[in-house]
């Protein structure tokens, strides 16, 4: 075919429907023979990708990968990324497939096109390009996702993370934590540092700003699965002890129906197991201890200054105490003489009285719960009321074990418990059983029908009633971070608009 004949095919994109259909097939077919007409050919195919006739558009999109040769590939990737904004499902699927096929030709070139649109494209394109990466990267074979490609994804992602919304941040953490090269200890450490940067742990914490609180929670939730005995949570635990715990009662959240205080205490408890050496350990342990005391009441007859006047039974907040006691028990291991050497005798005596009173209340509830759940199996345990009782039993058992440890002389920090909202590990379960007496042995095995980690519930039954606050709250969908947030967690600055082919 001569150059003039190919030029005539290119001109056919301005013709009628039949000419356009032929052009959509023949432009890509002979493209490689006319490198000097490459730009004109890509532009002509692009016009067909935007034709009013859906069948022509689909045909043109389907053939786009044939243009992805050499230097043209990043441009084709950029075009395909912009075409992700299509609302026609068949067209959208064709774009996805075309992107995947050029990914296999040149992953870095394709990523270049995707990231350029994420950084500069319109909001809808940015959103869909991020979604494409978060869903499709994990489906690509190892020979495509080489170490070099993964390093490129990390480098480009860091640029994007300088200016993201909360939802986008969660998706990028999903993308990055799925990369093979970041599954290592040093890889996870890098991710924790990225999260710490997003959480902005250097800033002054403002408990009355719901966005500031929500941002910290969302970031911490992303960090928690990364912590291990080799990847420490020290920076986050320190921040929570120094800035969040003292402001616990004044925290605000944009998420309706969320017990924000319990949420914070649960995160602290989960992180406390992986805390490394802490600079101000004694002072932070003291903050944790003081907060624990707020939820460990004195018995009515011991109260001073008219506290609990009228001999009313104080309210026992079991869910809060499980978290605080667990965190104190974990950090206390690092300073085992805190209760005996760092507190004066009067303070220690006061604490023991509170522990004893709480333990008495616990035994009553544990007996009530066992009685209520006795003989119940299978479906019977799946009712909302029984699910709450099963979790309540886990909570009260956990507190019981931890209190016993602290009653040792000197206090012991050896027992292991599994937090009530976490799945029971076999090793933990056996240790737990070994450290409990007959009044608080493990709940029946069927208890695993209880709520999963995302279910939120508070057990608070001094009046003999069980809380029905069982919200199915999912961490992944907390609602976005609203605008005007500084550091980009709101609007994302003035990116250019319009077609950039």
Short mmCIF file of C-alpha atoms in Angstrom, two decimals:
data_model
loop_
_atom_site.label_atom_id
_atom_site.label_comp_id
_atom_site.label_asym_id
_atom_site.label_seq_id
_atom_site.Cartn_x
_atom_site.Cartn_y
_atom_site.Cartn_z
CA UNK A 1 0.00 0.00 0.00
CA UNK A 2 1.22 3.48 -0.83
CA UNK A 3 1.36 6.43 1.52
CA UNK A 4 -1.39 8.18 -0.50
CA UNK A 5 -3.71 5.21 -0.10
CA UNK A 6 -3.12 5.13 3.69
CA UNK A 7 -3.74 8.88 3.85
CA UNK A 8 -7.07 8.29 2.07
CA UNK A 9 -8.01 5.77 4.78
CA UNK A 10 -7.12 8.34 7.44
CA UNK A 11 -9.33 10.91 5.70
CA UNK A 12 -12.21 8.41 5.71
CA UNK A 13 -12.81 9.16 9.42
CA UNK A 14 -14.58 12.31 8.21
CA UNK A 15 -16.84 10.27 5.93
CA UNK A 16 -20.08 8.37 6.55
CA UNK A 17 -20.73 5.40 8.85
CA UNK A 18 -19.50 2.74 6.40
CA UNK A 19 -16.25 4.62 5.68
CA UNK A 20 -15.63 5.08 9.40
CA UNK A 21 -16.18 1.38 10.08
CA UNK A 22 -13.61 0.45 7.43
CA UNK A 23 -11.20 3.12 8.70
CA UNK A 24 -11.48 1.75 12.28
CA UNK A 25 -10.22 -1.61 10.99
CA UNK A 26 -7.64 -0.53 8.39
CA UNK A 27 -5.90 2.36 10.19
CA UNK A 28 -4.48 0.02 12.88
CA UNK A 29 -3.91 -2.82 10.39
CA UNK A 30 -1.40 -0.84 8.27
CA UNK A 31 -0.20 1.55 11.01
CA UNK A 32 3.24 -0.04 11.40
CA UNK A 33 4.06 0.46 7.71
CA UNK A 34 3.78 4.28 7.86
CA UNK A 35 5.79 5.55 10.86
CA UNK A 36 5.90 9.04 9.31
CA UNK A 37 2.08 9.19 9.56
CA UNK A 38 1.97 7.84 13.14
CA UNK A 39 0.64 11.05 14.71
CA UNK A 40 -2.05 11.53 12.09
CA UNK A 41 -3.07 7.86 12.36
CA UNK A 42 -3.40 7.99 16.17
CA UNK A 43 -5.40 11.23 15.98
CA UNK A 44 -7.68 9.72 13.31
CA UNK A 45 -8.28 6.60 15.45
CA UNK A 46 -8.91 8.88 18.40
CA UNK A 47 -11.64 10.72 16.50
CA UNK A 48 -13.28 7.33 15.92
CA UNK A 49 -13.01 6.55 19.67
CA UNK A 50 -15.20 9.60 20.22
CA UNK A 51 -17.69 8.97 17.40
CA UNK A 52 -21.42 9.29 18.09
CA UNK A 53 -22.01 5.73 16.84
CA UNK A 54 -21.34 3.37 19.74
CA UNK A 55 -20.37 0.44 17.47
CA UNK A 56 -17.69 2.56 15.75
CA UNK A 57 -16.40 3.74 19.13
CA UNK A 58 -16.15 0.17 20.39
CA UNK A 59 -14.36 -1.03 17.26
CA UNK A 60 -11.86 1.87 17.44
CA UNK A 61 -11.14 1.31 21.17
CA UNK A 62 -10.67 -2.42 20.67
CA UNK A 63 -7.93 -1.75 18.08
CA UNK A 64 -6.05 0.91 20.10
CA UNK A 65 -3.41 -1.53 21.51
CA UNK A 66 -2.12 -2.00 17.93
CA UNK A 67 -0.85 1.61 18.06
CA UNK A 68 1.09 0.94 21.28
CA UNK A 69 4.52 0.51 19.71
CA UNK A 70 7.75 2.09 20.93
CA UNK A 71 7.40 5.75 21.85
CA UNK A 72 3.68 5.73 21.09
CA UNK A 73 2.83 3.40 23.99
CA UNK A 74 2.71 5.97 26.84
CA UNK A 75 0.49 8.19 24.66
CA UNK A 76 -1.90 5.27 23.94
CA UNK A 77 -1.93 4.45 27.67
CA UNK A 78 -2.78 8.09 28.41
CA UNK A 79 -5.63 8.02 25.86
CA UNK A 80 -7.02 4.73 27.19
CA UNK A 81 -6.87 6.08 30.75
CA UNK A 82 -8.97 9.08 29.70
CA UNK A 83 -11.43 6.73 28.00
CA UNK A 84 -12.05 5.05 31.39
CA UNK A 85 -14.60 7.83 31.96
CA UNK A 86 -17.00 6.07 29.56
CA UNK A 87 -20.40 5.23 31.06
CA UNK A 88 -21.13 2.55 28.46
CA UNK A 89 -20.32 -0.74 30.23
CA UNK A 90 -19.23 -2.62 27.08
CA UNK A 91 -16.99 0.29 26.09
CA UNK A 92 -15.60 0.54 29.63
CA UNK A 93 -14.73 -3.18 29.58
CA UNK A 94 -12.99 -2.80 26.22
CA UNK A 95 -10.89 0.05 27.64
CA UNK A 96 -9.97 -2.11 30.66
CA UNK A 97 -8.97 -5.03 28.42
CA UNK A 98 -6.97 -2.77 26.09
CA UNK A 99 -5.07 -1.29 29.06
CA UNK A 100 -4.32 -4.78 30.38
CA UNK A 101 -3.03 -5.92 27.00
CA UNK A 102 -0.60 -2.97 26.66
CA UNK A 103 0.42 -3.52 30.31
CA UNK A 104 1.77 -6.89 29.17
CA UNK A 105 3.77 -5.18 26.38
CA UNK A 106 5.33 -2.47 28.56
CA UNK A 107 4.19 -2.12 32.16
CA UNK A 108 6.21 1.02 32.97
CA UNK A 109 5.04 2.82 29.82
CA UNK A 110 1.41 1.96 30.63
CA UNK A 111 1.82 3.08 34.23
CA UNK A 112 3.30 6.35 32.97
CA UNK A 113 0.04 7.06 31.11
CA UNK A 114 -2.12 6.07 34.09
CA UNK A 115 -0.15 8.14 36.60
CA UNK A 116 0.00 11.21 34.37
CA UNK A 117 -3.83 11.20 34.32
CA UNK A 118 -4.05 10.52 38.07
CA UNK A 119 -1.84 13.55 38.67
CA UNK A 120 -3.31 15.89 36.04
CA UNK A 121 -6.56 14.49 34.66
CA UNK A 122 -10.16 15.25 35.47
CA UNK A 123 -11.64 13.96 38.72
CA UNK A 124 -13.67 11.15 37.09
CA UNK A 125 -10.58 9.95 35.16
CA UNK A 126 -8.39 10.17 38.26
CA UNK A 127 -10.93 8.22 40.30
CA UNK A 128 -11.29 5.45 37.71
CA UNK A 129 -7.55 5.21 37.05
CA UNK A 130 -6.90 4.71 40.78
CA UNK A 131 -9.66 2.11 40.89
CA UNK A 132 -8.15 0.35 37.86
CA UNK A 133 -4.78 0.12 39.64
CA UNK A 134 -6.34 -1.09 42.90
CA UNK A 135 -8.31 -3.88 41.20
CA UNK A 136 -6.17 -4.94 38.22
CA UNK A 137 -2.53 -4.82 39.38
CA UNK A 138 -2.96 -7.86 41.58
CA UNK A 139 -4.22 -9.90 38.58
CA UNK A 140 -1.04 -9.33 36.55
CA UNK A 141 1.56 -12.13 36.36
CA UNK A 142 4.98 -11.87 38.04
CA UNK A 143 6.81 -11.50 34.74
CA UNK A 144 4.88 -8.25 34.20
CA UNK A 145 5.09 -7.00 37.81
CA UNK A 146 8.88 -7.02 38.07
CA UNK A 147 10.81 -5.40 40.94
CA UNK A 148 11.59 -2.43 38.66
CA UNK A 149 7.88 -1.98 37.85
CA UNK A 150 6.94 -2.16 41.55
CA UNK A 151 9.59 0.45 42.39
CA UNK A 152 8.12 2.71 39.69
CA UNK A 153 4.61 2.28 41.22
CA UNK A 154 5.96 3.21 44.67
CA UNK A 155 7.80 6.29 43.36
CA UNK A 156 4.76 7.55 41.41
CA UNK A 157 2.37 6.74 44.27
CA UNK A 158 4.43 8.87 46.64
CA UNK A 159 3.90 11.84 44.29
CA UNK A 160 0.13 11.24 44.30
CA UNK A 161 0.05 10.81 48.10
CA UNK A 162 1.25 14.39 48.52
CA UNK A 163 -2.28 15.45 47.63
CA UNK A 164 -5.06 12.89 48.21
CA UNK A 165 -8.49 12.51 49.75
CA UNK A 166 -9.07 9.96 52.52
CA UNK A 167 -10.75 7.49 50.18
CA UNK A 168 -7.91 7.72 47.67
CA UNK A 169 -5.38 7.17 50.45
CA UNK A 170 -7.11 3.92 51.47
CA UNK A 171 -7.02 2.71 47.83
CA UNK A 172 -3.32 3.56 47.46
CA UNK A 173 -2.51 1.67 50.66
CA UNK A 174 -4.35 -1.31 49.15
CA UNK A 175 -2.29 -0.97 45.93
CA UNK A 176 1.05 -0.63 47.74
CA UNK A 177 0.52 -3.29 50.38
CA UNK A 178 -0.28 -5.74 47.57
CA UNK A 179 3.15 -5.25 45.94
CA UNK A 180 5.43 -8.25 46.40
CA UNK A 181 8.52 -6.11 47.09
CA UNK A 182 6.71 -4.44 50.01
CA UNK A 183 5.79 -7.72 51.75
CA UNK A 184 9.20 -7.73 53.45
CA UNK A 185 9.94 -6.24 56.88
CA UNK A 186 11.68 -3.23 55.31
CA UNK A 187 8.80 -2.90 52.82
CA UNK A 188 6.20 -2.83 55.59
CA UNK A 189 8.37 -0.34 57.49
CA UNK A 190 8.31 1.94 54.43
CA UNK A 191 4.52 1.70 54.31
CA UNK A 192 4.21 2.54 58.02
CA UNK A 193 6.35 5.64 57.41
CA UNK A 194 4.10 6.64 54.50
CA UNK A 195 1.03 6.31 56.75
CA UNK A 196 2.70 8.24 59.58
CA UNK A 197 3.41 11.04 57.10
CA UNK A 198 -0.25 11.10 56.02
CA UNK A 199 -1.41 11.05 59.65
CA UNK A 200 0.85 14.06 60.22
CA UNK A 201 1.92 12.94 63.69
CA UNK A 202 4.02 16.09 64.06
CA UNK A 203 0.98 18.37 64.02
CA UNK A 204 -0.93 19.57 67.08
CA UNK A 205 -3.93 17.30 67.59
CA UNK A 206 -7.29 19.07 67.52
CA UNK A 207 -9.92 16.82 69.19
CA UNK A 208 -12.78 19.15 68.29
CA UNK A 209 -12.05 19.02 64.54
CA UNK A 210 -13.92 15.96 63.19
CA UNK A 211 -11.74 15.88 60.05
CA UNK A 212 -8.52 15.87 62.09
CA UNK A 213 -9.84 13.00 64.25
CA UNK A 214 -11.18 11.07 61.27
CA UNK A 215 -7.91 11.44 59.39
CA UNK A 216 -5.94 10.06 62.35
CA UNK A 217 -8.33 7.11 62.69
CA UNK A 218 -8.32 6.31 58.99
CA UNK A 219 -4.51 6.42 58.83
CA UNK A 220 -4.09 4.37 61.99
CA UNK A 221 -6.50 1.75 60.68
CA UNK A 222 -4.29 1.44 57.58
CA UNK A 223 -1.17 1.09 59.73
CA UNK A 224 -2.48 -1.55 62.17
CA UNK A 225 -2.22 -4.58 59.79
CA UNK A 226 1.40 -3.61 59.00
CA UNK A 227 2.66 -3.79 62.59
CA UNK A 228 4.49 -6.88 63.82
CA UNK A 229 7.25 -7.81 66.26
CA UNK A 230 9.71 -6.42 63.68
CA UNK A 231 7.70 -3.39 62.49
CA UNK A 232 6.92 -1.33 65.56
CA UNK A 233 3.92 0.85 66.35
CA UNK A 234 5.87 3.05 68.79
CA UNK A 235 5.32 6.35 66.95
CA UNK A 236 1.54 5.85 66.80
CA UNK A 237 1.20 4.52 70.37
CA UNK A 238 3.22 7.48 71.66
CA UNK A 239 1.00 9.93 69.77
CA UNK A 240 -2.18 8.29 71.08
CA UNK A 241 -0.90 8.34 74.69
CA UNK A 242 0.38 11.91 74.56
CA UNK A 243 -2.25 13.64 72.45
CA UNK A 244 -5.38 11.52 72.06
CA UNK A 245 -5.95 9.89 75.48
CA UNK A 246 -5.89 13.19 77.43
CA UNK A 247 -8.56 14.52 75.00
CA UNK A 248 -10.62 11.32 74.81
CA UNK A 249 -13.87 12.82 76.14
CA UNK A 250 -13.78 15.78 73.71
CA UNK A 251 -13.23 13.82 70.48
CA UNK A 252 -15.64 14.55 67.63
CA UNK A 253 -16.29 12.56 64.46
CA UNK A 254 -18.13 13.12 61.17
CA UNK A 255 -19.24 9.47 61.23
CA UNK A 256 -22.74 9.23 62.59
CA UNK A 257 -23.48 6.64 65.27
CA UNK A 258 -19.80 5.85 65.91
CA UNK A 259 -18.57 5.56 69.51
CA UNK A 260 -15.41 7.49 68.75
CA UNK A 261 -13.88 6.94 72.20
CA UNK A 262 -14.24 3.17 71.98
CA UNK A 263 -12.89 3.25 68.43
CA UNK A 264 -9.73 5.06 69.58
CA UNK A 265 -9.23 2.71 72.54
CA UNK A 266 -9.58 -0.35 70.29
CA UNK A 267 -6.95 0.98 67.91
CA UNK A 268 -4.60 1.74 70.81
CA UNK A 269 -5.11 -1.78 72.22
CA UNK A 270 -4.35 -3.40 68.84
CA UNK A 271 -1.19 -1.34 68.42
CA UNK A 272 0.08 -1.74 71.97
CA UNK A 273 1.21 -5.35 71.34
CA UNK A 274 3.78 -4.14 68.81
CA UNK A 275 5.18 -1.10 70.59
CA UNK A 276 8.99 -0.95 70.67
CA UNK A 277 11.21 1.03 73.04
CA UNK A 278 9.42 4.21 73.99
CA UNK A 279 11.25 7.39 74.98
CA UNK A 280 8.80 8.64 77.61
CA UNK A 281 7.53 5.24 78.71
CA UNK A 282 6.86 6.11 82.35
CA UNK A 283 5.03 9.33 81.55
CA UNK A 284 2.89 7.63 78.86
CA UNK A 285 2.16 4.65 81.10
CA UNK A 286 1.00 7.15 83.73
CA UNK A 287 -1.38 8.77 81.21
CA UNK A 288 -2.75 5.34 80.33
CA UNK A 289 -3.07 4.43 84.02
CA UNK A 290 -4.90 7.69 84.82
CA UNK A 291 -7.35 7.09 81.95
CA UNK A 292 -7.91 3.49 83.15
CA UNK A 293 -8.75 4.78 86.65
CA UNK A 294 -11.53 6.94 85.17
CA UNK A 295 -13.30 3.74 84.10
CA UNK A 296 -12.47 1.69 87.21
CA UNK A 297 -14.83 3.10 89.87
CA UNK A 298 -14.40 2.85 93.63
CA UNK A 299 -17.08 0.83 95.42
CA UNK A 300 -19.92 3.10 96.62
CA UNK A 301 -18.90 2.93 100.30
CA UNK A 302 -15.27 3.84 99.45
CA UNK A 303 -16.14 6.92 97.42
CA UNK A 304 -15.22 10.31 98.80
CA UNK A 305 -16.54 13.84 98.27
CA UNK A 306 -20.08 12.57 97.75
CA UNK A 307 -19.06 10.59 94.65
CA UNK A 308 -21.66 7.87 94.01
CA UNK A 309 -23.79 9.40 96.74
CA UNK A 310 -26.87 7.44 97.65
CA UNK A 311 -24.95 4.16 97.27
CA UNK A 312 -25.84 3.90 93.59
CA UNK A 313 -23.98 1.13 91.79
CA UNK A 314 -21.39 2.74 89.52
CA UNK A 315 -21.65 2.03 85.80
CA UNK A 316 -19.07 -0.53 84.66
CA UNK A 317 -17.86 0.18 81.12
CA UNK A 318 -16.52 -3.24 80.16
CA UNK A 319 -15.65 -2.49 76.52
CA UNK A 320 -13.56 0.55 77.46
CA UNK A 321 -11.85 -1.24 80.34
CA UNK A 322 -10.90 -4.23 78.17
CA UNK A 323 -9.02 -1.89 75.78
CA UNK A 324 -7.37 0.24 78.47
CA UNK A 325 -6.41 -2.70 80.68
CA UNK A 326 -4.99 -4.61 77.70
CA UNK A 327 -2.94 -1.58 76.56
CA UNK A 328 -1.70 -1.00 80.13
CA UNK A 329 -0.82 -4.70 80.46
CA UNK A 330 1.14 -4.62 77.16
CA UNK A 331 3.10 -1.43 77.92
CA UNK A 332 3.45 -2.39 81.61
CA UNK A 333 5.62 -5.33 80.54
CA UNK A 334 8.25 -2.80 79.53
CA UNK A 335 8.26 -1.21 82.99
CA UNK A 336 7.15 -4.02 85.32
CA UNK A 337 7.83 -2.07 88.53
CA UNK A 338 5.53 0.82 87.52
CA UNK A 339 2.78 -0.16 89.99
CA UNK A 340 5.13 -0.97 92.86
CA UNK A 341 7.99 1.54 92.48
CA UNK A 342 6.53 4.43 90.51
CA UNK A 343 3.21 4.79 92.40
CA UNK A 344 3.02 5.67 96.07
CA UNK A 345 1.55 3.06 98.45
CA UNK A 346 -1.72 4.97 98.80
CA UNK A 347 -2.26 5.10 95.03
CA UNK A 348 -1.50 1.38 94.68
CA UNK A 349 -3.92 0.53 97.49
CA UNK A 350 -6.60 2.66 95.78
CA UNK A 351 -5.99 0.84 92.47
CA UNK A 352 -6.24 -2.60 94.12
CA UNK A 353 -9.60 -1.60 95.69
CA UNK A 354 -10.88 -0.54 92.29
CA UNK A 355 -9.61 -3.76 90.68
CA UNK A 356 -11.25 -5.86 93.40
CA UNK A 357 -14.58 -4.07 93.03
CA UNK A 358 -14.50 -4.44 89.24
CA UNK A 359 -13.56 -8.12 89.54
CA UNK A 360 -16.57 -8.75 91.83
CA UNK A 361 -18.90 -7.18 89.29
CA UNK A 362 -17.24 -9.22 86.54
CA UNK A 363 -17.89 -12.53 88.27
CA UNK A 364 -21.60 -11.71 88.56
CA UNK A 365 -21.86 -10.88 84.84
CA UNK A 366 -19.79 -13.86 83.75
CA UNK A 367 -22.17 -16.16 85.67
CA UNK A 368 -25.22 -14.42 84.20
CA UNK A 369 -23.81 -14.68 80.66
CA UNK A 370 -22.89 -18.36 81.03
CA UNK A 371 -26.37 -19.09 82.28
CA UNK A 372 -27.94 -17.17 79.40
CA UNK A 373 -25.82 -18.99 76.80
CA UNK A 374 -25.90 -22.44 78.40
CA UNK A 375 -26.90 -25.18 75.97
CA UNK A 376 -27.27 -22.77 73.05
CA UNK A 377 -25.63 -23.84 69.80
CA UNK A 378 -25.79 -23.13 66.05
CA UNK A 379 -28.67 -20.91 64.99
CA UNK A 380 -29.59 -19.97 68.56
CA UNK A 381 -26.21 -18.23 68.94
CA UNK A 382 -26.80 -16.19 65.79
CA UNK A 383 -29.60 -14.03 67.16
CA UNK A 384 -28.55 -10.40 67.72
CA UNK A 385 -29.02 -10.68 71.48
CA UNK A 386 -26.93 -13.83 71.79
CA UNK A 387 -24.21 -12.46 69.51
CA UNK A 388 -23.85 -9.53 71.91
CA UNK A 389 -23.75 -11.91 74.89
CA UNK A 390 -21.03 -14.03 73.25
CA UNK A 391 -18.87 -10.95 72.70
CA UNK A 392 -19.68 -9.71 76.21
CA UNK A 393 -18.43 -13.03 77.57
CA UNK A 394 -15.15 -12.67 75.66
CA UNK A 395 -14.73 -9.12 77.01
CA UNK A 396 -15.44 -10.07 80.63
CA UNK A 397 -13.18 -13.14 80.44
CA UNK A 398 -10.34 -11.01 79.06
CA UNK A 399 -10.68 -8.41 81.82
CA UNK A 400 -10.80 -11.20 84.41
CA UNK A 401 -7.48 -12.68 83.22
CA UNK A 402 -5.76 -9.28 83.14
CA UNK A 403 -7.00 -8.27 86.60
CA UNK A 404 -5.70 -11.54 88.05
CA UNK A 405 -2.27 -10.79 86.60
CA UNK A 406 -2.21 -7.35 88.23
CA UNK A 407 -3.24 -8.87 91.59
CA UNK A 408 -0.05 -10.95 91.72
CA UNK A 409 2.61 -9.73 94.14
CA UNK A 410 4.51 -8.27 92.39
CA UNK A 411 2.09 -7.61 89.49
CA UNK A 412 2.59 -10.04 86.61
CA UNK A 413 2.34 -9.34 82.88
CA UNK A 414 2.56 -12.91 81.60
CA UNK A 415 -0.98 -13.83 80.55
CA UNK A 416 -1.99 -13.68 76.90
CA UNK A 417 -5.51 -12.81 75.80
CA UNK A 418 -7.07 -12.30 72.38
CA UNK A 419 -8.95 -9.00 72.16
CA UNK A 420 -12.70 -9.67 72.02
CA UNK A 421 -13.16 -8.34 68.47
CA UNK A 422 -10.22 -10.28 67.00
CA UNK A 423 -10.45 -13.86 65.72
CA UNK A 424 -9.09 -16.30 68.33
CA UNK A 425 -5.68 -17.73 67.49
CA UNK A 426 -5.28 -21.36 68.54
CA UNK A 427 -2.12 -20.71 70.55
CA UNK A 428 -3.76 -17.75 72.28
CA UNK A 429 -6.84 -19.77 73.07
CA UNK A 430 -4.88 -22.52 74.83
CA UNK A 431 -2.82 -20.04 76.82
CA UNK A 432 -5.99 -18.21 77.73
CA UNK A 433 -7.67 -21.34 78.96
CA UNK A 434 -4.62 -22.32 80.98
CA UNK A 435 -4.62 -19.01 82.77
CA UNK A 436 -8.31 -18.94 83.68
CA UNK A 437 -10.09 -20.70 86.50
CA UNK A 438 -13.40 -22.54 86.37
CA UNK A 439 -15.45 -19.38 86.82
CA UNK A 440 -14.14 -17.94 83.59
CA UNK A 441 -13.23 -20.71 81.22
CA UNK A 442 -13.44 -20.14 77.48
CA UNK A 443 -16.86 -19.61 75.93
CA UNK A 444 -18.44 -22.51 74.04
CA UNK A 445 -16.72 -23.21 70.74
CA UNK A 446 -19.79 -22.17 68.74
CA UNK A 447 -19.20 -18.66 70.04
CA UNK A 448 -17.31 -17.89 66.87
CA UNK A 449 -20.69 -17.08 65.36
CA UNK A 450 -20.27 -13.72 67.09
CA UNK A 451 -19.73 -10.48 65.17
CA UNK A 452 -16.67 -10.07 62.97
CA UNK A 453 -14.04 -7.42 63.68
CA UNK A 454 -15.97 -4.71 61.87
CA UNK A 455 -19.08 -5.10 63.99
CA UNK A 456 -19.16 -2.52 66.71
CA UNK A 457 -20.79 -3.27 70.04
CA UNK A 458 -20.57 -2.02 73.59
CA UNK A 459 -21.34 -4.21 76.53
CA UNK A 460 -22.53 -2.11 79.40
CA UNK A 461 -25.07 -4.06 81.43
CA UNK A 462 -25.20 -2.82 85.05
CA UNK A 463 -28.98 -2.61 84.71
CA UNK A 464 -29.10 -6.21 83.49
CA UNK A 465 -29.69 -5.16 79.88
CA UNK A 466 -27.41 -5.77 76.93
CA UNK A 467 -26.48 -3.02 74.56
CA UNK A 468 -28.07 -3.34 71.15
CA UNK A 469 -25.62 -0.93 69.57
CA UNK A 470 -24.41 -3.38 66.95
CA UNK A 471 -23.54 -1.13 64.03
CA UNK A 472 -22.01 -2.90 61.05
CA UNK A 473 -19.37 -0.24 60.73
CA UNK A 474 -16.80 -0.87 58.03
CA UNK A 475 -13.40 0.78 58.35
CA UNK A 476 -12.88 0.79 54.61
CA UNK A 477 -15.94 2.93 53.95
CA UNK A 478 -15.81 5.67 56.49
CA UNK A 479 -17.09 8.30 54.19
CA UNK A 480 -14.58 10.58 52.49
CA UNK A 481 -12.63 13.33 54.13
CA UNK A 482 -14.34 16.62 53.58
CA UNK A 483 -12.79 19.66 51.96
CA UNK A 484 -10.57 22.40 53.31
CA UNK A 485 -8.35 20.04 55.18
CA UNK A 486 -4.89 21.33 54.44
CA UNK A 487 -2.24 18.88 53.25
CA UNK A 488 -4.61 17.90 50.49
CA UNK A 489 -7.09 15.71 52.37
CA UNK A 490 -9.87 17.81 50.95
CA UNK A 491 -9.97 19.34 47.49
CA UNK A 492 -6.88 18.48 45.50
CA UNK A 493 -5.71 21.83 44.16
CA UNK A 494 -6.19 23.16 40.63
CA UNK A 495 -5.40 20.37 38.25
CA UNK A 496 -5.89 21.09 34.56
CA UNK A 497 -9.13 20.10 32.89
CA UNK A 498 -10.09 18.88 29.47
CA UNK A 499 -8.65 16.48 26.94
CA UNK A 500 -4.86 16.13 26.95
CA UNK A 501 -4.20 13.66 24.18
#
